Short mmCIF file of C-alpha atoms and ligand atoms in Angstrom, two decimals:
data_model
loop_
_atom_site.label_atom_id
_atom_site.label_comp_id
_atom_site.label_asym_id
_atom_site.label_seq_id
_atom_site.Cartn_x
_atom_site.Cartn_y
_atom_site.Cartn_z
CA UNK A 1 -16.89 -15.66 -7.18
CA UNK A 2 -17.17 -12.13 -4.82
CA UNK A 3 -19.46 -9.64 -7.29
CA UNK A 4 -17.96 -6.73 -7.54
CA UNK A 5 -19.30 -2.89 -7.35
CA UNK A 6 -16.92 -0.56 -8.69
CA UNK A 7 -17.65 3.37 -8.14
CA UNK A 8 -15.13 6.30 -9.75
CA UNK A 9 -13.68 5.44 -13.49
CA UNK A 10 -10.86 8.49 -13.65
CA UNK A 11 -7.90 8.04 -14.39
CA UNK A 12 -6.96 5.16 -11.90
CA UNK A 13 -10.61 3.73 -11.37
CA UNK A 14 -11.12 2.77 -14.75
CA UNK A 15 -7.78 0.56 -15.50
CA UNK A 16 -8.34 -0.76 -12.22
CA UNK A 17 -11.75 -1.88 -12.92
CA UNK A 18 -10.59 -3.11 -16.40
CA UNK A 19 -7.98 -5.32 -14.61
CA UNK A 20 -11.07 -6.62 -12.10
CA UNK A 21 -12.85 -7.79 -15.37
CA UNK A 22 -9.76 -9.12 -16.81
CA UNK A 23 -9.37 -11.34 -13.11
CA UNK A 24 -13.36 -12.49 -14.27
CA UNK A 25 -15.03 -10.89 -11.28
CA UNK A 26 -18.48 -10.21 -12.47
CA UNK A 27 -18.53 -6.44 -12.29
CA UNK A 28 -21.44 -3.46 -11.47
CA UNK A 29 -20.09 -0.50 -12.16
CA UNK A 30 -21.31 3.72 -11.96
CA UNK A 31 -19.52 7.32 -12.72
CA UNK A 32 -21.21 10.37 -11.63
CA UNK A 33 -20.37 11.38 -14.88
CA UNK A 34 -21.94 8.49 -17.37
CA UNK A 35 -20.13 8.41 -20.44
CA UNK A 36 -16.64 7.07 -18.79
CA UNK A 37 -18.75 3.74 -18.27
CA UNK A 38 -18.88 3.25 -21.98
CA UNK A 39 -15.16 1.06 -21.68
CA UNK A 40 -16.41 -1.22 -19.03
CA UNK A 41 -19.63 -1.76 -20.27
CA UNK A 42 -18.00 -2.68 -24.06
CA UNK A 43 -16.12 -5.36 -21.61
CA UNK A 44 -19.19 -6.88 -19.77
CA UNK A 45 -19.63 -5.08 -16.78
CA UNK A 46 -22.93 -4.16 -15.93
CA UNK A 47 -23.86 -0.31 -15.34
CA UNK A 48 -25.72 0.70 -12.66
CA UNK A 49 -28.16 3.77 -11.77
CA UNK A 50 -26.21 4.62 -8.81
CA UNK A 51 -24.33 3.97 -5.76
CA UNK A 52 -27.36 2.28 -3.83
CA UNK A 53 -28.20 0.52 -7.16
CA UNK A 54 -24.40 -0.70 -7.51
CA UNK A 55 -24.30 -1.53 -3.39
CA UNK A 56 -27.70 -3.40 -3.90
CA UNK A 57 -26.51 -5.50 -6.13
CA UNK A 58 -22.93 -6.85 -4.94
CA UNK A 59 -20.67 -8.49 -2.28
CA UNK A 60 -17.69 -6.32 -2.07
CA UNK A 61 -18.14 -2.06 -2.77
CA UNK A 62 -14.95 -0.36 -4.21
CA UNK A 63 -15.13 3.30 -4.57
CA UNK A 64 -11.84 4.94 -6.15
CA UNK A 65 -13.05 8.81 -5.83
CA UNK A 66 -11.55 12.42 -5.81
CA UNK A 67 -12.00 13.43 -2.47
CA UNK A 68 -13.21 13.12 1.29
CA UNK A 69 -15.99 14.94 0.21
CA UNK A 70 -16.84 12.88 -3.04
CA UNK A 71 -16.72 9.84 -1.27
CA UNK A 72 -18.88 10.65 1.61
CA UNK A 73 -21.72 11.96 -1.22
CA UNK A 74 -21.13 8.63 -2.95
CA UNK A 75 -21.23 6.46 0.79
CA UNK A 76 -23.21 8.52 3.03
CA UNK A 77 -25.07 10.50 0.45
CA UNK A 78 -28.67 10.88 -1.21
CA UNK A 79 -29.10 7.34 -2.79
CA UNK A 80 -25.29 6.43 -1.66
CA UNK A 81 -24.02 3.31 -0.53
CA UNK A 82 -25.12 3.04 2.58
CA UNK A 83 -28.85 2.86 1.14
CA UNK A 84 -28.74 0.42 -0.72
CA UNK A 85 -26.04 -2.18 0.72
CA UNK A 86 -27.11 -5.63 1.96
CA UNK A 87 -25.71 -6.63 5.22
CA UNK A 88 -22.29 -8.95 5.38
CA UNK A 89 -20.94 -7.26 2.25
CA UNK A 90 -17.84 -5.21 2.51
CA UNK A 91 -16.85 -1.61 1.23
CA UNK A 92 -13.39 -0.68 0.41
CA UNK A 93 -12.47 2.96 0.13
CA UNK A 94 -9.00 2.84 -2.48
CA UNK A 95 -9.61 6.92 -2.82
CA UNK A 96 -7.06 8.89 -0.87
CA UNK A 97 -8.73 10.44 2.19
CA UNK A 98 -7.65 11.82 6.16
CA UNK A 99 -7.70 8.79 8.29
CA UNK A 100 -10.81 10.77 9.76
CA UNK A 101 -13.32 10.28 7.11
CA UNK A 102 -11.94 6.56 6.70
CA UNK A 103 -13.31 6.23 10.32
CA UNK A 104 -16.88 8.41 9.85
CA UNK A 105 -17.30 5.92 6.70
CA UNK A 106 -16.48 2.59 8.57
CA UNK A 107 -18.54 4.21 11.45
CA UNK A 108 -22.00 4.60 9.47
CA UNK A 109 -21.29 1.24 7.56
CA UNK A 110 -21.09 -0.42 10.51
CA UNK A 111 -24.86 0.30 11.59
CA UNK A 112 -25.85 -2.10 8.44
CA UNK A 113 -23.65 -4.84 9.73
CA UNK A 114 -20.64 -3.83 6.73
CA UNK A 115 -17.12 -4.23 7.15
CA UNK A 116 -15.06 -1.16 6.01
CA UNK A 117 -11.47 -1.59 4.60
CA UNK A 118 -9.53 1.97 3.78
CA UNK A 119 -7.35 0.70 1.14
CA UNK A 120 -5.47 3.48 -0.83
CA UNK A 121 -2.86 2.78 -3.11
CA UNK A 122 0.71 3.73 -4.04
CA UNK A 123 1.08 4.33 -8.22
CA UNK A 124 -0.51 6.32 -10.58
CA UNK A 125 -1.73 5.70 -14.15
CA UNK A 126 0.89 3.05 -15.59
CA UNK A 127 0.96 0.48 -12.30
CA UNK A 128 -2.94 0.60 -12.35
CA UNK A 129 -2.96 -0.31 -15.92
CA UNK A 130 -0.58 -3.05 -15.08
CA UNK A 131 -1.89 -3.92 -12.34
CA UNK A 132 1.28 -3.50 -9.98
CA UNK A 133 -0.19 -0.69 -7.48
CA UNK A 134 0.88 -1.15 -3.69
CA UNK A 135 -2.29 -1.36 -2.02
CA UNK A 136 -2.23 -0.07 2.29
CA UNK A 137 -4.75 -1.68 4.18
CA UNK A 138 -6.56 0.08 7.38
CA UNK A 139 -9.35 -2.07 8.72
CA UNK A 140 -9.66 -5.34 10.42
CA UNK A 141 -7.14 -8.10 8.91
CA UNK A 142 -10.24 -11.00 8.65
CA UNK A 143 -11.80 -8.72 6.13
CA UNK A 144 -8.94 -8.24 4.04
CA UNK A 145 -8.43 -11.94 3.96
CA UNK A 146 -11.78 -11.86 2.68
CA UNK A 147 -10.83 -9.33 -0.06
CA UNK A 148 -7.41 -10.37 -1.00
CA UNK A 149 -7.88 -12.15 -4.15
CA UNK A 150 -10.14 -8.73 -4.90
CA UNK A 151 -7.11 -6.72 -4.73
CA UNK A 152 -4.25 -9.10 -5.91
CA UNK A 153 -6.03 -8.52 -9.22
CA UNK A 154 -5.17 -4.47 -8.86
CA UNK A 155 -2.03 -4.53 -7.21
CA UNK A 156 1.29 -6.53 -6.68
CA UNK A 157 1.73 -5.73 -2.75
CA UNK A 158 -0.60 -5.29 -0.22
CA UNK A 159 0.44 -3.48 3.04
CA UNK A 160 -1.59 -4.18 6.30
CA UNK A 161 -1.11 -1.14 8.25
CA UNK A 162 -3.67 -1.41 11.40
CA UNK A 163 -7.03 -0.68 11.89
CA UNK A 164 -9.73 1.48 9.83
CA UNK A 165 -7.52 4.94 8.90
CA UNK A 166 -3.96 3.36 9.23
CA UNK A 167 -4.24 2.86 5.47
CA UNK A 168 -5.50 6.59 4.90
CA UNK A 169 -2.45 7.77 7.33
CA UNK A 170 0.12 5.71 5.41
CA UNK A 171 -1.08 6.55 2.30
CA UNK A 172 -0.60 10.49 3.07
CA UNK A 173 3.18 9.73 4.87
CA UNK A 174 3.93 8.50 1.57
CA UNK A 175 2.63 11.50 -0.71
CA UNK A 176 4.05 13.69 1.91
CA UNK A 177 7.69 12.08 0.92
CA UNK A 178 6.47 12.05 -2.94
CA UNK A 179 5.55 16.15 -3.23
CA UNK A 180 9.12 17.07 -1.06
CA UNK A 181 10.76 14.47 -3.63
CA UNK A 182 8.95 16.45 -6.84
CA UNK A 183 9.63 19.47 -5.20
CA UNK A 184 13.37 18.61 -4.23
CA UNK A 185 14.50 17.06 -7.83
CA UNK A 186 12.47 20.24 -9.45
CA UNK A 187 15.05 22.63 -7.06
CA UNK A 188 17.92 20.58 -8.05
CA UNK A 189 17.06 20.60 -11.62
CA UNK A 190 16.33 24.45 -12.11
CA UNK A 191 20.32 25.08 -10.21
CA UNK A 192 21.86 22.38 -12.31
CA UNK A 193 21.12 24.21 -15.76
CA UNK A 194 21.22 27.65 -14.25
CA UNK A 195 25.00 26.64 -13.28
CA UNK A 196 24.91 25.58 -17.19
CA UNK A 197 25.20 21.78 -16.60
CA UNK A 198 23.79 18.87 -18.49
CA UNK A 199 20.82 18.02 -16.26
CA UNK A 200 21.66 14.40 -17.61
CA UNK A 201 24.75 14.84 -15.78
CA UNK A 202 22.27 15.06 -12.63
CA UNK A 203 20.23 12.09 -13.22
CA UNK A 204 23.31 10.50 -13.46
CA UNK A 205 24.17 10.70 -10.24
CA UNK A 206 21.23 10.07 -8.61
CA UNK A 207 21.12 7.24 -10.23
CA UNK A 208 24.82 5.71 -9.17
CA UNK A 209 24.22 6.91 -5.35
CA UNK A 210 22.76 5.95 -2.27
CA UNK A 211 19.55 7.37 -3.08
CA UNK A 212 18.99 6.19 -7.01
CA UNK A 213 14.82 5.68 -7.25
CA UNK A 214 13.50 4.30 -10.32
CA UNK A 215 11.13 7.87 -9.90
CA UNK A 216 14.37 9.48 -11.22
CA UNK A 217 14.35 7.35 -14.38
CA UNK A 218 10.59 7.73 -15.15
CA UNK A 219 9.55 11.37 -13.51
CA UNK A 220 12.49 12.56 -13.49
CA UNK A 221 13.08 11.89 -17.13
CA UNK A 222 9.45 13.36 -17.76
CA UNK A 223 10.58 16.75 -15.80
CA UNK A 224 13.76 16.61 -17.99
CA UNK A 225 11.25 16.80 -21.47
CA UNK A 226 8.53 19.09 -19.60
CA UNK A 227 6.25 16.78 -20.21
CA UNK A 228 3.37 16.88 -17.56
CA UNK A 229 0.72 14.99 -18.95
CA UNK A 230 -1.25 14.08 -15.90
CA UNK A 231 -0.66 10.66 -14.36
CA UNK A 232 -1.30 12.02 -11.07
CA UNK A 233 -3.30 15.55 -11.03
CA UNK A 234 -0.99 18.36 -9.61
CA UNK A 235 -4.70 19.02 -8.35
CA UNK A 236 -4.66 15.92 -6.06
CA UNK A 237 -1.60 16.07 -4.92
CA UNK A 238 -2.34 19.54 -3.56
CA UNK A 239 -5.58 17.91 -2.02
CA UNK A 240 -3.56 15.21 -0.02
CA UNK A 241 -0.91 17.92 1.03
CA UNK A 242 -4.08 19.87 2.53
CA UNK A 243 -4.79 16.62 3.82
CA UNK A 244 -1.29 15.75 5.62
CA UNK A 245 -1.35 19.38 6.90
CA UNK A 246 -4.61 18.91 8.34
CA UNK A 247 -3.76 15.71 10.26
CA UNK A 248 -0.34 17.33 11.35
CA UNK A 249 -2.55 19.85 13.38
CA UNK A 250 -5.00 17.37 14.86
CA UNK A 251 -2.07 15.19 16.14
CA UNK A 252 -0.05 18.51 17.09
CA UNK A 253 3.05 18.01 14.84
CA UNK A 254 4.66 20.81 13.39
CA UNK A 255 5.45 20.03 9.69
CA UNK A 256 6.88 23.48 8.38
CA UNK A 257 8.32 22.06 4.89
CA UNK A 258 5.30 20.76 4.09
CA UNK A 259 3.39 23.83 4.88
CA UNK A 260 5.64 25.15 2.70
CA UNK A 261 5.34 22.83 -0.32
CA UNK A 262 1.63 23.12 -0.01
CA UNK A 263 1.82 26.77 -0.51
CA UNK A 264 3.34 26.39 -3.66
CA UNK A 265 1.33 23.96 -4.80
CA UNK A 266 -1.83 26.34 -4.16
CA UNK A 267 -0.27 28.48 -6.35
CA UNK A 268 0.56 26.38 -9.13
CA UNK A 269 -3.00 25.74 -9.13
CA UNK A 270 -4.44 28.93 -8.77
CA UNK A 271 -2.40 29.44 -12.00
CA UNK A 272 -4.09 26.55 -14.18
CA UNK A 273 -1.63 23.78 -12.97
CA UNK A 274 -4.52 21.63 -11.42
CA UNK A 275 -4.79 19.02 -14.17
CA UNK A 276 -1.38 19.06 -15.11
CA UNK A 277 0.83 16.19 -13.77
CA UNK A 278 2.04 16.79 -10.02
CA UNK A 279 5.83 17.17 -11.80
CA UNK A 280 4.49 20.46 -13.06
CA UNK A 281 5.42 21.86 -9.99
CA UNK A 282 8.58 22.21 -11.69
CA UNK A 283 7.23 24.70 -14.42
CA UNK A 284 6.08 26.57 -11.75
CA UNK A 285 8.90 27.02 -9.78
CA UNK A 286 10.23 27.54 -13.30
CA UNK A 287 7.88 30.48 -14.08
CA UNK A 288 8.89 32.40 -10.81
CA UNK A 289 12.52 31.97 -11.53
CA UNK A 290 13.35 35.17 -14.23
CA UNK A 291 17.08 34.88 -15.40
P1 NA7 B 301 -9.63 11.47 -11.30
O1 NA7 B 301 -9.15 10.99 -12.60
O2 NA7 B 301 -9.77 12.94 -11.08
O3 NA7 B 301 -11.06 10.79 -11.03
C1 NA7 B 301 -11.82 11.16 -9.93
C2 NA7 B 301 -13.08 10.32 -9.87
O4 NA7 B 301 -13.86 10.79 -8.75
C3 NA7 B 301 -13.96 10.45 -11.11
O5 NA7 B 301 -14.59 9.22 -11.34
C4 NA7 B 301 -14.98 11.50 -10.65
O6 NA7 B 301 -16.19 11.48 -11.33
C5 NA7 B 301 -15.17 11.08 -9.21
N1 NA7 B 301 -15.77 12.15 -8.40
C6 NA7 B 301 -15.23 13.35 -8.06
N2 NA7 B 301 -16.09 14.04 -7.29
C7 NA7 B 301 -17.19 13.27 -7.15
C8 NA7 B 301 -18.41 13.44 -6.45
N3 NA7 B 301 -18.66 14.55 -5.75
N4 NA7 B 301 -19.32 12.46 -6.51
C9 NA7 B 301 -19.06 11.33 -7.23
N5 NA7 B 301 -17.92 11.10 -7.90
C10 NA7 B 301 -16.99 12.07 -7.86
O7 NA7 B 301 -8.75 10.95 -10.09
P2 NA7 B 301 -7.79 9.66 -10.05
O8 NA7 B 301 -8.50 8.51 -10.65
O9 NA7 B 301 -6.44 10.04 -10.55
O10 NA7 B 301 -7.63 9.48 -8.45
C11 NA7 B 301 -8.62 8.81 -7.69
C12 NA7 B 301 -8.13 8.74 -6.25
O11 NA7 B 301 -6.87 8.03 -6.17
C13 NA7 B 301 -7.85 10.08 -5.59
O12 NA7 B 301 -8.25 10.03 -4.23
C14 NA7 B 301 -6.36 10.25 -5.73
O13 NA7 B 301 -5.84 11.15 -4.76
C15 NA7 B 301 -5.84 8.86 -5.64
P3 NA7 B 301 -16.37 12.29 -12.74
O14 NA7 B 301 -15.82 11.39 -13.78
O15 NA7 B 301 -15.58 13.58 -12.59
O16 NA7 B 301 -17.82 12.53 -12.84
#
């Protein structure tokens, strides 16, 4: 059986890697910040120093991390990945990051003979507990044939988009339609009970029309209560609307909404938002709305 290195236990790492030692995949695992290994380690996996330590040690490298930047310390950095990995093993990025750093990562790998799979998902904290994320797959498809029971174990679908970054650009097309949708049903919601409707009444129709999601049903639901316990950070979703803006520009294409929506989501942050739920741009749009 593959060994498995697992690097990043937040909120979606650590249910992942739960569901990895559930599958029986022997399991090396590291946090930059220790404690949040406790879980695992009560479970059998085995922690590790660091990322070389973890890379040293394993077949296949998941890292499930904040950022661009976070995971190019945790590849490319001081005692990183890229140290400490033997050659032959494979390293798949599940963070969400621009199709550019996807490529930088599979770039350097590729000196010590590793294969590189960009593999970020679709769910938040619930379908990684259940193991039902959609998983979108940039890289070559012999490696993720190599990977696939890997990943079956963390997600119900797997998407092969293309080569190394078609996972990454995938992956932000569908946030992109996730913050306008958040944004949207927040707009619709504030004019439904400032008209002095039921905002029942509203989920109730989007729910017998062309467009019925079951994100109405569960975030919508959610919005309706005001409850924005972070499944997703509002913080990250503002990172990967930075990060759609920022390809838009490289490839030329005007995306004015989402200039827009990125705005506000700056300053829902700027106003303590950032680890609240993404839905909480409804409390901000909220806030600025004075009766
Ligand atoms: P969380 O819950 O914010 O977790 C982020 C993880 O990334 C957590 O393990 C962090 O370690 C780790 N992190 C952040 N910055 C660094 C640096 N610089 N070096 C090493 N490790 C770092 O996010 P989610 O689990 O919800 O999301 C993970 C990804 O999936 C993200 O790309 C989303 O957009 C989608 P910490 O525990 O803070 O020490």
């Amino acid at each position: 059986m593959l060994r498995i290195g697992f690097l990043g236990l937040g909120t979606m790492g650590t249910p992942m890697a739960m569901n990895l030692l559930a599958a029986g995949f022997p399991l090396v695992v590291w946090n930059r910040t220790p404690i949040k290994t406790k879980p695992l380690a009560e479970r059998g996996a085995k922690v590790a120093k660091g990322p070389a330590h973890v890379a040293s040690e394993v077949d296949v490298v998941i890292t499930m991390v904040s950022a661009p930047s976070a995971v190019e310390s945790v590849i490319l950095g001081p005692s990183g990945v890229l140290e400490g990995i033997r050659s032959g093993a494979i390293v798949v990025d599940m963070s969400t990051v621009s199709p550019t750093t996807s490529r930088k990562l599979a770039g350097a790998l590729t000196t010590k003979q590793v294969e590189f799979l960009d593999a970020p998902v679709v769910g938040s904290r619930g379908p990684a507990k259940q193991g039902t994320l959609v998983i979108l797959i940039g890289g070559l498809p012999g490696t993720l044939e190599r990977v696939r029971p890997v990943l079956s174990a963390m997600g119900k679908t797997i998407i092969y988009a293309g080569g190394v970054g078609m996972g990454s650009a995938l992956k932000l097309a569908t946030n992109l339609m996730l913050a306008h949708l958040a944004t949207g049903f927040a707009e619709g919601l504030l004019l439904v009970q400032r008209c002095g409707l039921d905002p029942r009444r509203f989920l109730d129709v989007l729910a017998a029309s062309t467009f019925c999601s079951p994100w109405y049903e569960t975030k919508g639901s959610t919005m309706l209560k005001r409850d924005f316990a972070a499944h997703f950070a509002l913080s990250l979703m503002r990172k990967d609307l930075g990060l759609m803006n920022e390809l838009a520009k490289e490839l030329n294409l005007p995306l004015p909404v989402t200039e827009l929506i990125e705005r506000l989501f700056g300053e829902a942050q700027s106003t303590g938002k950032g680890n609240d739920d993404y839905s909480a741009i409804l409390a901000h749009l909220e806030a600025g709305s004075p009766k």
